[in-house]
mmCIF file with all atom_site columns, C-alpha atoms and ligand atoms in Angstrom:
data_model
loop_
_atom_site.group_PDB
_atom_site.id
_atom_site.type_symbol
_atom_site.label_atom_id
_atom_site.label_alt_id
_atom_site.label_comp_id
_atom_site.label_asym_id
_atom_site.label_entity_id
_atom_site.label_seq_id
_atom_site.pdbx_PDB_ins_code
_atom_site.Cartn_x
_atom_site.Cartn_y
_atom_site.Cartn_z
_atom_site.occupancy
_atom_site.B_iso_or_equiv
_atom_site.pdbx_formal_charge
_atom_site.auth_seq_id
_atom_site.auth_comp_id
_atom_site.auth_asym_id
_atom_site.auth_atom_id
_atom_site.pdbx_PDB_model_num
ATOM   1   C  CA  . UNK A 1 1   ? -0.100 177.394 275.753 1.00 44.00 ? 8   UNK A CA  1
ATOM   2   C  CA  . UNK A 1 2   ? 1.644  180.619 274.705 1.00 47.00 ? 9   UNK A CA  1
ATOM   3   C  CA  . UNK A 1 3   ? 4.997  178.831 274.765 1.00 45.00 ? 10  UNK A CA  1
ATOM   4   C  CA  . UNK A 1 4   ? 3.676  176.064 272.517 1.00 43.00 ? 11  UNK A CA  1
ATOM   5   C  CA  . UNK A 1 5   ? 2.340  178.576 270.005 1.00 43.00 ? 12  UNK A CA  1
ATOM   6   C  CA  . UNK A 1 6   ? 5.615  180.446 269.788 1.00 45.00 ? 13  UNK A CA  1
ATOM   7   C  CA  . UNK A 1 7   ? 7.560  177.181 269.600 1.00 45.00 ? 14  UNK A CA  1
ATOM   8   C  CA  . UNK A 1 8   ? 5.313  176.093 266.750 1.00 43.00 ? 15  UNK A CA  1
ATOM   9   C  CA  . UNK A 1 9   ? 5.882  179.410 264.998 1.00 37.00 ? 16  UNK A CA  1
ATOM   10  C  CA  . UNK A 1 10  ? 9.646  179.103 265.335 1.00 39.00 ? 17  UNK A CA  1
ATOM   11  C  CA  . UNK A 1 11  ? 9.461  175.574 263.946 1.00 38.00 ? 18  UNK A CA  1
ATOM   12  C  CA  . UNK A 1 12  ? 7.234  176.656 261.070 1.00 36.00 ? 19  UNK A CA  1
ATOM   13  C  CA  . UNK A 1 13  ? 9.551  179.572 260.347 1.00 38.00 ? 20  UNK A CA  1
ATOM   14  C  CA  . UNK A 1 14  ? 12.615 177.383 260.176 1.00 40.00 ? 21  UNK A CA  1
ATOM   15  C  CA  . UNK A 1 15  ? 10.798 174.870 257.972 1.00 39.00 ? 22  UNK A CA  1
ATOM   16  C  CA  . UNK A 1 16  ? 9.781  177.629 255.601 1.00 38.00 ? 23  UNK A CA  1
ATOM   17  C  CA  . UNK A 1 17  ? 13.220 179.191 255.402 1.00 41.00 ? 24  UNK A CA  1
ATOM   18  C  CA  . UNK A 1 18  ? 14.607 175.690 254.872 1.00 44.00 ? 25  UNK A CA  1
ATOM   19  C  CA  . UNK A 1 19  ? 12.206 175.228 251.963 1.00 43.00 ? 26  UNK A CA  1
ATOM   20  C  CA  . UNK A 1 20  ? 13.168 178.553 250.420 1.00 44.00 ? 27  UNK A CA  1
ATOM   21  C  CA  . UNK A 1 21  ? 16.831 177.770 250.854 1.00 45.00 ? 28  UNK A CA  1
ATOM   22  C  CA  . UNK A 1 22  ? 16.457 174.318 249.315 1.00 45.00 ? 29  UNK A CA  1
ATOM   23  C  CA  . UNK A 1 23  ? 14.710 175.857 246.325 1.00 46.00 ? 30  UNK A CA  1
ATOM   24  C  CA  . UNK A 1 24  ? 17.265 178.616 245.761 1.00 51.00 ? 31  UNK A CA  1
ATOM   25  C  CA  . UNK A 1 25  ? 20.205 176.248 246.110 1.00 90.00 ? 32  UNK A CA  1
ATOM   26  C  CA  . UNK A 1 26  ? 18.986 173.421 243.909 1.00 96.00 ? 33  UNK A CA  1
ATOM   27  C  CA  . UNK A 1 27  ? 21.550 174.307 241.264 1.00 98.00 ? 34  UNK A CA  1
ATOM   28  C  CA  . UNK A 1 28  ? 24.225 174.460 243.964 1.00 98.00 ? 35  UNK A CA  1
ATOM   29  C  CA  . UNK A 1 29  ? 23.273 170.927 244.994 1.00 97.00 ? 36  UNK A CA  1
ATOM   30  C  CA  . UNK A 1 30  ? 23.264 169.688 241.408 1.00 98.00 ? 37  UNK A CA  1
ATOM   31  C  CA  . UNK A 1 31  ? 26.794 171.008 241.042 1.00 98.00 ? 38  UNK A CA  1
ATOM   32  C  CA  . UNK A 1 32  ? 27.785 168.841 244.005 1.00 98.00 ? 39  UNK A CA  1
ATOM   33  C  CA  . UNK A 1 33  ? 27.903 171.638 246.576 1.00 97.00 ? 40  UNK A CA  1
ATOM   34  C  CA  . UNK A 1 34  ? 31.225 173.101 247.622 1.00 97.00 ? 41  UNK A CA  1
ATOM   35  C  CA  . UNK A 1 35  ? 33.394 170.045 246.972 1.00 98.00 ? 42  UNK A CA  1
ATOM   36  C  CA  . UNK A 1 36  ? 31.724 169.284 243.626 1.00 98.00 ? 43  UNK A CA  1
ATOM   37  C  CA  . UNK A 1 37  ? 32.236 172.873 242.518 1.00 98.00 ? 44  UNK A CA  1
ATOM   38  C  CA  . UNK A 1 38  ? 35.881 172.806 243.585 1.00 98.00 ? 45  UNK A CA  1
ATOM   39  C  CA  . UNK A 1 39  ? 36.394 169.644 241.527 1.00 99.00 ? 46  UNK A CA  1
ATOM   40  C  CA  . UNK A 1 40  ? 34.639 171.149 238.495 1.00 99.00 ? 47  UNK A CA  1
ATOM   41  C  CA  . UNK A 1 41  ? 36.742 174.330 238.677 1.00 99.00 ? 48  UNK A CA  1
ATOM   42  C  CA  . UNK A 1 42  ? 39.921 172.296 239.130 1.00 98.00 ? 49  UNK A CA  1
ATOM   43  C  CA  . UNK A 1 43  ? 39.126 170.187 236.053 1.00 98.00 ? 50  UNK A CA  1
ATOM   44  C  CA  . UNK A 1 44  ? 38.245 173.309 234.085 1.00 99.00 ? 51  UNK A CA  1
ATOM   45  C  CA  . UNK A 1 45  ? 41.581 174.921 234.989 1.00 98.00 ? 52  UNK A CA  1
ATOM   46  C  CA  . UNK A 1 46  ? 43.476 171.744 234.087 1.00 98.00 ? 53  UNK A CA  1
ATOM   47  C  CA  . UNK A 1 47  ? 41.764 171.802 230.693 1.00 98.00 ? 54  UNK A CA  1
ATOM   48  C  CA  . UNK A 1 48  ? 42.609 175.477 230.273 1.00 98.00 ? 55  UNK A CA  1
ATOM   49  C  CA  . UNK A 1 49  ? 46.267 174.875 231.206 1.00 98.00 ? 56  UNK A CA  1
ATOM   50  C  CA  . UNK A 1 50  ? 46.446 172.247 228.478 1.00 98.00 ? 57  UNK A CA  1
ATOM   51  C  CA  . UNK A 1 51  ? 44.787 174.375 225.821 1.00 98.00 ? 58  UNK A CA  1
ATOM   52  C  CA  . UNK A 1 52  ? 47.289 176.276 223.706 1.00 98.00 ? 59  UNK A CA  1
ATOM   53  C  CA  . UNK A 1 53  ? 44.577 178.691 222.541 1.00 98.00 ? 60  UNK A CA  1
ATOM   54  C  CA  . UNK A 1 54  ? 44.300 180.254 226.010 1.00 98.00 ? 61  UNK A CA  1
ATOM   55  C  CA  . UNK A 1 55  ? 46.923 178.767 228.371 1.00 98.00 ? 62  UNK A CA  1
ATOM   56  C  CA  . UNK A 1 56  ? 49.216 181.784 227.863 1.00 98.00 ? 63  UNK A CA  1
ATOM   57  C  CA  . UNK A 1 57  ? 46.764 184.046 229.694 1.00 98.00 ? 64  UNK A CA  1
ATOM   58  C  CA  . UNK A 1 58  ? 47.370 182.067 232.864 1.00 98.00 ? 65  UNK A CA  1
ATOM   59  C  CA  . UNK A 1 59  ? 51.164 181.761 232.656 1.00 97.00 ? 66  UNK A CA  1
ATOM   60  C  CA  . UNK A 1 60  ? 51.871 184.232 235.499 1.00 96.00 ? 67  UNK A CA  1
ATOM   61  C  CA  . UNK A 1 61  ? 48.682 183.687 237.471 1.00 98.00 ? 68  UNK A CA  1
ATOM   62  C  CA  . UNK A 1 62  ? 48.521 182.256 241.004 1.00 98.00 ? 69  UNK A CA  1
ATOM   63  C  CA  . UNK A 1 63  ? 46.386 179.254 240.033 1.00 98.00 ? 70  UNK A CA  1
ATOM   64  C  CA  . UNK A 1 64  ? 45.538 178.194 243.604 1.00 98.00 ? 71  UNK A CA  1
ATOM   65  C  CA  . UNK A 1 65  ? 44.170 181.674 244.310 1.00 98.00 ? 72  UNK A CA  1
ATOM   66  C  CA  . UNK A 1 66  ? 42.267 181.663 241.007 1.00 98.00 ? 73  UNK A CA  1
ATOM   67  C  CA  . UNK A 1 67  ? 40.837 178.234 241.801 1.00 98.00 ? 74  UNK A CA  1
ATOM   68  C  CA  . UNK A 1 68  ? 39.637 179.488 245.177 1.00 98.00 ? 75  UNK A CA  1
ATOM   69  C  CA  . UNK A 1 69  ? 38.066 182.631 243.721 1.00 98.00 ? 76  UNK A CA  1
ATOM   70  C  CA  . UNK A 1 70  ? 36.298 180.995 240.767 1.00 99.00 ? 77  UNK A CA  1
ATOM   71  C  CA  . UNK A 1 71  ? 34.991 178.274 243.124 1.00 98.00 ? 78  UNK A CA  1
ATOM   72  C  CA  . UNK A 1 72  ? 33.630 180.941 245.478 1.00 98.00 ? 79  UNK A CA  1
ATOM   73  C  CA  . UNK A 1 73  ? 32.026 182.751 242.588 1.00 98.00 ? 80  UNK A CA  1
ATOM   74  C  CA  . UNK A 1 74  ? 30.362 179.654 241.114 1.00 98.00 ? 81  UNK A CA  1
ATOM   75  C  CA  . UNK A 1 75  ? 29.178 178.662 244.603 1.00 98.00 ? 82  UNK A CA  1
ATOM   76  C  CA  . UNK A 1 76  ? 27.767 182.147 245.146 1.00 98.00 ? 83  UNK A CA  1
ATOM   77  C  CA  . UNK A 1 77  ? 25.958 182.564 241.802 1.00 98.00 ? 84  UNK A CA  1
ATOM   78  C  CA  . UNK A 1 78  ? 24.503 179.056 242.024 1.00 98.00 ? 85  UNK A CA  1
ATOM   79  C  CA  . UNK A 1 79  ? 22.828 179.886 245.341 1.00 97.00 ? 86  UNK A CA  1
ATOM   80  C  CA  . UNK A 1 80  ? 25.357 178.302 247.663 1.00 97.00 ? 87  UNK A CA  1
ATOM   81  C  CA  . UNK A 1 81  ? 26.441 179.687 251.028 1.00 96.00 ? 88  UNK A CA  1
ATOM   82  C  CA  . UNK A 1 82  ? 29.614 181.386 249.774 1.00 97.00 ? 89  UNK A CA  1
ATOM   83  C  CA  . UNK A 1 83  ? 30.791 184.937 249.589 1.00 98.00 ? 90  UNK A CA  1
ATOM   84  C  CA  . UNK A 1 84  ? 32.830 185.950 246.558 1.00 98.00 ? 91  UNK A CA  1
ATOM   85  C  CA  . UNK A 1 85  ? 35.941 187.754 247.835 1.00 98.00 ? 92  UNK A CA  1
ATOM   86  C  CA  . UNK A 1 86  ? 37.697 188.581 244.560 1.00 98.00 ? 93  UNK A CA  1
ATOM   87  C  CA  . UNK A 1 87  ? 37.710 191.631 242.317 1.00 98.00 ? 94  UNK A CA  1
ATOM   88  C  CA  . UNK A 1 88  ? 34.947 192.452 239.877 1.00 98.00 ? 95  UNK A CA  1
ATOM   89  C  CA  . UNK A 1 89  ? 35.070 190.750 236.477 1.00 98.00 ? 96  UNK A CA  1
ATOM   90  C  CA  . UNK A 1 90  ? 35.716 194.134 234.821 1.00 98.00 ? 97  UNK A CA  1
ATOM   91  C  CA  . UNK A 1 91  ? 38.707 194.907 237.047 1.00 98.00 ? 98  UNK A CA  1
ATOM   92  C  CA  . UNK A 1 92  ? 40.262 191.433 236.987 1.00 98.00 ? 99  UNK A CA  1
ATOM   93  C  CA  . UNK A 1 93  ? 40.037 191.024 233.189 1.00 98.00 ? 100 UNK A CA  1
ATOM   94  C  CA  . UNK A 1 94  ? 40.823 194.603 232.278 1.00 97.00 ? 101 UNK A CA  1
ATOM   95  C  CA  . UNK A 1 95  ? 43.391 194.924 229.463 1.00 95.00 ? 102 UNK A CA  1
ATOM   96  C  CA  . UNK A 1 96  ? 43.965 191.174 229.160 1.00 98.00 ? 103 UNK A CA  1
ATOM   97  C  CA  . UNK A 1 97  ? 42.750 191.346 225.544 1.00 98.00 ? 104 UNK A CA  1
ATOM   98  C  CA  . UNK A 1 98  ? 40.364 188.385 225.883 1.00 98.00 ? 105 UNK A CA  1
ATOM   99  C  CA  . UNK A 1 99  ? 38.218 187.844 222.773 1.00 98.00 ? 106 UNK A CA  1
ATOM   100 C  CA  . UNK A 1 100 ? 35.074 185.841 222.054 1.00 98.00 ? 107 UNK A CA  1
ATOM   101 C  CA  . UNK A 1 101 ? 36.979 182.752 220.922 1.00 98.00 ? 108 UNK A CA  1
ATOM   102 C  CA  . UNK A 1 102 ? 38.996 182.799 224.175 1.00 98.00 ? 109 UNK A CA  1
ATOM   103 C  CA  . UNK A 1 103 ? 35.818 183.105 226.200 1.00 98.00 ? 110 UNK A CA  1
ATOM   104 C  CA  . UNK A 1 104 ? 34.206 180.207 224.345 1.00 98.00 ? 111 UNK A CA  1
ATOM   105 C  CA  . UNK A 1 105 ? 37.332 178.096 224.820 1.00 98.00 ? 112 UNK A CA  1
ATOM   106 C  CA  . UNK A 1 106 ? 37.156 178.527 228.596 1.00 98.00 ? 113 UNK A CA  1
ATOM   107 C  CA  . UNK A 1 107 ? 33.428 177.747 228.569 1.00 98.00 ? 114 UNK A CA  1
ATOM   108 C  CA  . UNK A 1 108 ? 34.203 174.536 226.607 1.00 98.00 ? 115 UNK A CA  1
ATOM   109 C  CA  . UNK A 1 109 ? 36.437 173.421 229.481 1.00 99.00 ? 116 UNK A CA  1
ATOM   110 C  CA  . UNK A 1 110 ? 33.793 174.317 232.034 1.00 99.00 ? 117 UNK A CA  1
ATOM   111 C  CA  . UNK A 1 111 ? 31.220 172.227 230.153 1.00 99.00 ? 118 UNK A CA  1
ATOM   112 C  CA  . UNK A 1 112 ? 33.660 169.324 229.821 1.00 99.00 ? 119 UNK A CA  1
ATOM   113 C  CA  . UNK A 1 113 ? 34.323 169.461 233.570 1.00 99.00 ? 120 UNK A CA  1
ATOM   114 C  CA  . UNK A 1 114 ? 30.594 169.475 234.366 1.00 99.00 ? 121 UNK A CA  1
ATOM   115 C  CA  . UNK A 1 115 ? 30.073 166.535 231.989 1.00 98.00 ? 122 UNK A CA  1
ATOM   116 C  CA  . UNK A 1 116 ? 32.893 164.702 233.714 1.00 98.00 ? 123 UNK A CA  1
ATOM   117 C  CA  . UNK A 1 117 ? 31.174 165.259 237.066 1.00 98.00 ? 124 UNK A CA  1
ATOM   118 C  CA  . UNK A 1 118 ? 27.790 164.118 235.692 1.00 98.00 ? 125 UNK A CA  1
ATOM   119 C  CA  . UNK A 1 119 ? 26.037 167.453 236.208 1.00 98.00 ? 126 UNK A CA  1
ATOM   120 C  CA  . UNK A 1 120 ? 22.641 167.257 234.466 1.00 98.00 ? 127 UNK A CA  1
ATOM   121 C  CA  . UNK A 1 121 ? 22.530 169.239 231.200 1.00 98.00 ? 128 UNK A CA  1
ATOM   122 C  CA  . UNK A 1 122 ? 19.732 171.503 232.460 1.00 98.00 ? 129 UNK A CA  1
ATOM   123 C  CA  . UNK A 1 123 ? 21.846 172.458 235.465 1.00 98.00 ? 130 UNK A CA  1
ATOM   124 C  CA  . UNK A 1 124 ? 24.876 173.023 233.206 1.00 98.00 ? 131 UNK A CA  1
ATOM   125 C  CA  . UNK A 1 125 ? 22.794 175.415 231.130 1.00 98.00 ? 132 UNK A CA  1
ATOM   126 C  CA  . UNK A 1 126 ? 21.520 177.144 234.229 1.00 98.00 ? 133 UNK A CA  1
ATOM   127 C  CA  . UNK A 1 127 ? 25.055 177.864 235.415 1.00 98.00 ? 134 UNK A CA  1
ATOM   128 C  CA  . UNK A 1 128 ? 26.141 179.017 231.947 1.00 98.00 ? 135 UNK A CA  1
ATOM   129 C  CA  . UNK A 1 129 ? 23.155 181.392 231.844 1.00 98.00 ? 136 UNK A CA  1
ATOM   130 C  CA  . UNK A 1 130 ? 24.223 182.858 235.196 1.00 98.00 ? 137 UNK A CA  1
ATOM   131 C  CA  . UNK A 1 131 ? 27.788 183.385 233.944 1.00 98.00 ? 138 UNK A CA  1
ATOM   132 C  CA  . UNK A 1 132 ? 26.796 184.720 230.499 1.00 98.00 ? 139 UNK A CA  1
ATOM   133 C  CA  . UNK A 1 133 ? 26.181 188.333 231.644 1.00 97.00 ? 140 UNK A CA  1
ATOM   134 C  CA  . UNK A 1 134 ? 29.840 188.467 232.769 1.00 98.00 ? 141 UNK A CA  1
ATOM   135 C  CA  . UNK A 1 135 ? 30.871 188.153 229.112 1.00 98.00 ? 142 UNK A CA  1
ATOM   136 C  CA  . UNK A 1 136 ? 30.567 191.902 228.575 1.00 98.00 ? 143 UNK A CA  1
ATOM   137 C  CA  . UNK A 1 137 ? 33.029 192.637 231.397 1.00 98.00 ? 144 UNK A CA  1
ATOM   138 C  CA  . UNK A 1 138 ? 35.540 189.955 230.388 1.00 98.00 ? 145 UNK A CA  1
ATOM   139 C  CA  . UNK A 1 139 ? 35.733 190.194 226.590 1.00 98.00 ? 146 UNK A CA  1
ATOM   140 C  CA  . UNK A 1 140 ? 37.222 193.256 224.912 1.00 95.00 ? 147 UNK A CA  1
HETATM 141 C  C1  . LIG B 2 .   ? 32.564 183.221 232.676 1.00 68.36 ? 200 LIG B C1  1
HETATM 142 C  C2  . LIG B 2 .   ? 33.867 183.228 232.473 1.00 68.36 ? 200 LIG B C2  1
HETATM 143 C  C3  . LIG B 2 .   ? 34.878 183.654 233.511 1.00 68.36 ? 200 LIG B C3  1
HETATM 144 C  C4  . LIG B 2 .   ? 34.772 183.726 234.873 1.00 68.36 ? 200 LIG B C4  1
HETATM 145 C  C5  . LIG B 2 .   ? 33.570 183.378 235.736 1.00 68.36 ? 200 LIG B C5  1
HETATM 146 C  C6  . LIG B 2 .   ? 36.043 184.181 235.369 1.00 68.36 ? 200 LIG B C6  1
HETATM 147 C  C7  . LIG B 2 .   ? 36.335 184.378 236.717 1.00 68.36 ? 200 LIG B C7  1
HETATM 148 C  C8  . LIG B 2 .   ? 37.520 184.895 237.188 1.00 68.36 ? 200 LIG B C8  1
HETATM 149 C  C9  . LIG B 2 .   ? 37.810 185.199 238.571 1.00 68.36 ? 200 LIG B C9  1
HETATM 150 C  C10 . LIG B 2 .   ? 36.851 184.962 239.724 1.00 68.36 ? 200 LIG B C10 1
HETATM 151 C  C11 . LIG B 2 .   ? 39.040 185.713 238.636 1.00 68.36 ? 200 LIG B C11 1
HETATM 152 C  C12 . LIG B 2 .   ? 39.788 186.187 239.893 1.00 68.36 ? 200 LIG B C12 1
HETATM 153 C  C13 . LIG B 2 .   ? 39.517 187.658 240.162 1.00 68.36 ? 200 LIG B C13 1
HETATM 154 C  C14 . LIG B 2 .   ? 40.548 188.280 241.104 1.00 68.36 ? 200 LIG B C14 1
HETATM 155 O  O1  . LIG B 2 .   ? 41.751 188.209 240.803 1.00 68.36 ? 200 LIG B O1  1
HETATM 156 O  O2  . LIG B 2 .   ? 40.158 188.834 242.152 1.00 68.36 ? 200 LIG B O2  1
HETATM 157 C  C15 . LIG B 2 .   ? 39.573 185.705 237.283 1.00 68.36 ? 200 LIG B C15 1
HETATM 158 C  C16 . LIG B 2 .   ? 40.842 186.117 236.935 1.00 68.36 ? 200 LIG B C16 1
HETATM 159 C  C17 . LIG B 2 .   ? 41.403 185.868 235.721 1.00 68.36 ? 200 LIG B C17 1
HETATM 160 N  N1  . LIG B 2 .   ? 40.758 185.426 234.587 1.00 68.36 ? 200 LIG B N1  1
HETATM 161 FE FE1 . LIG B 2 .   ? 38.823 184.963 234.453 1.00 68.36 ? 200 LIG B FE1 1
HETATM 162 N  N2  . LIG B 2 .   ? 36.889 184.368 234.327 1.00 68.36 ? 200 LIG B N2  1
HETATM 163 C  C18 . LIG B 2 .   ? 36.224 184.048 233.172 1.00 68.36 ? 200 LIG B C18 1
HETATM 164 C  C19 . LIG B 2 .   ? 36.723 184.080 231.902 1.00 68.36 ? 200 LIG B C19 1
HETATM 165 C  C20 . LIG B 2 .   ? 38.043 184.214 231.589 1.00 68.36 ? 200 LIG B C20 1
HETATM 166 C  C21 . LIG B 2 .   ? 38.625 183.990 230.287 1.00 68.36 ? 200 LIG B C21 1
HETATM 167 C  C22 . LIG B 2 .   ? 37.822 183.589 229.039 1.00 68.36 ? 200 LIG B C22 1
HETATM 168 C  C23 . LIG B 2 .   ? 39.961 184.184 230.415 1.00 68.36 ? 200 LIG B C23 1
HETATM 169 C  C24 . LIG B 2 .   ? 41.044 184.044 229.370 1.00 68.36 ? 200 LIG B C24 1
HETATM 170 C  C25 . LIG B 2 .   ? 40.973 183.210 228.375 1.00 68.36 ? 200 LIG B C25 1
HETATM 171 C  C26 . LIG B 2 .   ? 40.228 184.564 231.785 1.00 68.36 ? 200 LIG B C26 1
HETATM 172 C  C27 . LIG B 2 .   ? 41.460 184.869 232.300 1.00 68.36 ? 200 LIG B C27 1
HETATM 173 C  C28 . LIG B 2 .   ? 41.699 185.285 233.588 1.00 68.36 ? 200 LIG B C28 1
HETATM 174 C  C29 . LIG B 2 .   ? 43.006 185.647 234.092 1.00 68.36 ? 200 LIG B C29 1
HETATM 175 C  C30 . LIG B 2 .   ? 44.308 185.619 233.310 1.00 68.36 ? 200 LIG B C30 1
HETATM 176 C  C31 . LIG B 2 .   ? 42.823 186.023 235.432 1.00 68.36 ? 200 LIG B C31 1
HETATM 177 C  C32 . LIG B 2 .   ? 43.901 186.457 236.433 1.00 68.36 ? 200 LIG B C32 1
HETATM 178 C  C33 . LIG B 2 .   ? 44.077 187.941 236.388 1.00 68.36 ? 200 LIG B C33 1
HETATM 179 C  C34 . LIG B 2 .   ? 45.165 188.350 237.379 1.00 68.36 ? 200 LIG B C34 1
HETATM 180 O  O3  . LIG B 2 .   ? 45.352 187.701 238.419 1.00 68.36 ? 200 LIG B O3  1
HETATM 181 O  O4  . LIG B 2 .   ? 45.816 189.332 237.091 1.00 68.36 ? 200 LIG B O4  1
HETATM 182 N  N3  . LIG B 2 .   ? 39.034 184.567 232.474 1.00 68.36 ? 200 LIG B N3  1
HETATM 183 N  N4  . LIG B 2 .   ? 38.622 185.215 236.430 1.00 68.36 ? 200 LIG B N4  1
#
């Protein structure tokens, strides 16, 4: 009897943590999980590379590393099971001279990539709201 009760508790516990996890990672799922996020970030970076307003910022940047780090970050802030291993936004954008128009240009490419991947608009806005506080550390 005791064994059954504790087995039931373990089962209940895992169901509950599963429910909590599913709730907190709904955005992550809407972004297409890890592979969807990697595709979105790749498309965003391709758009950026083709955009003469901001491409120059990335001329000497290791794009594969940047792709990995931005993907980790988006995965992490959207509630996915990823750790962000890069520098802080303040450190990595320090002295780059990025202004509001540059920031908005990059966000345009992020939105275009999410559109391309059929991410629902509400989920797009949710991700943008999670990234918005980083603006103060990125723009000078
Ligand atoms: C919400 C917007 C942004 C996010 C989430 C973001 C995220 C990141 C991340 C994760 C890194 C890598 C950090 C590291 O090296 O450890 C990075 C680096 C970089 N970002 Fe951003 N970024 C944003 C906006 C921008 C904008 C608007 C620009 C320029 C137009 C920009 C230019 C760069 C450059 C040039 C680097 C490479 C710096 C280096 O390796 O020396 N970022 N960003």
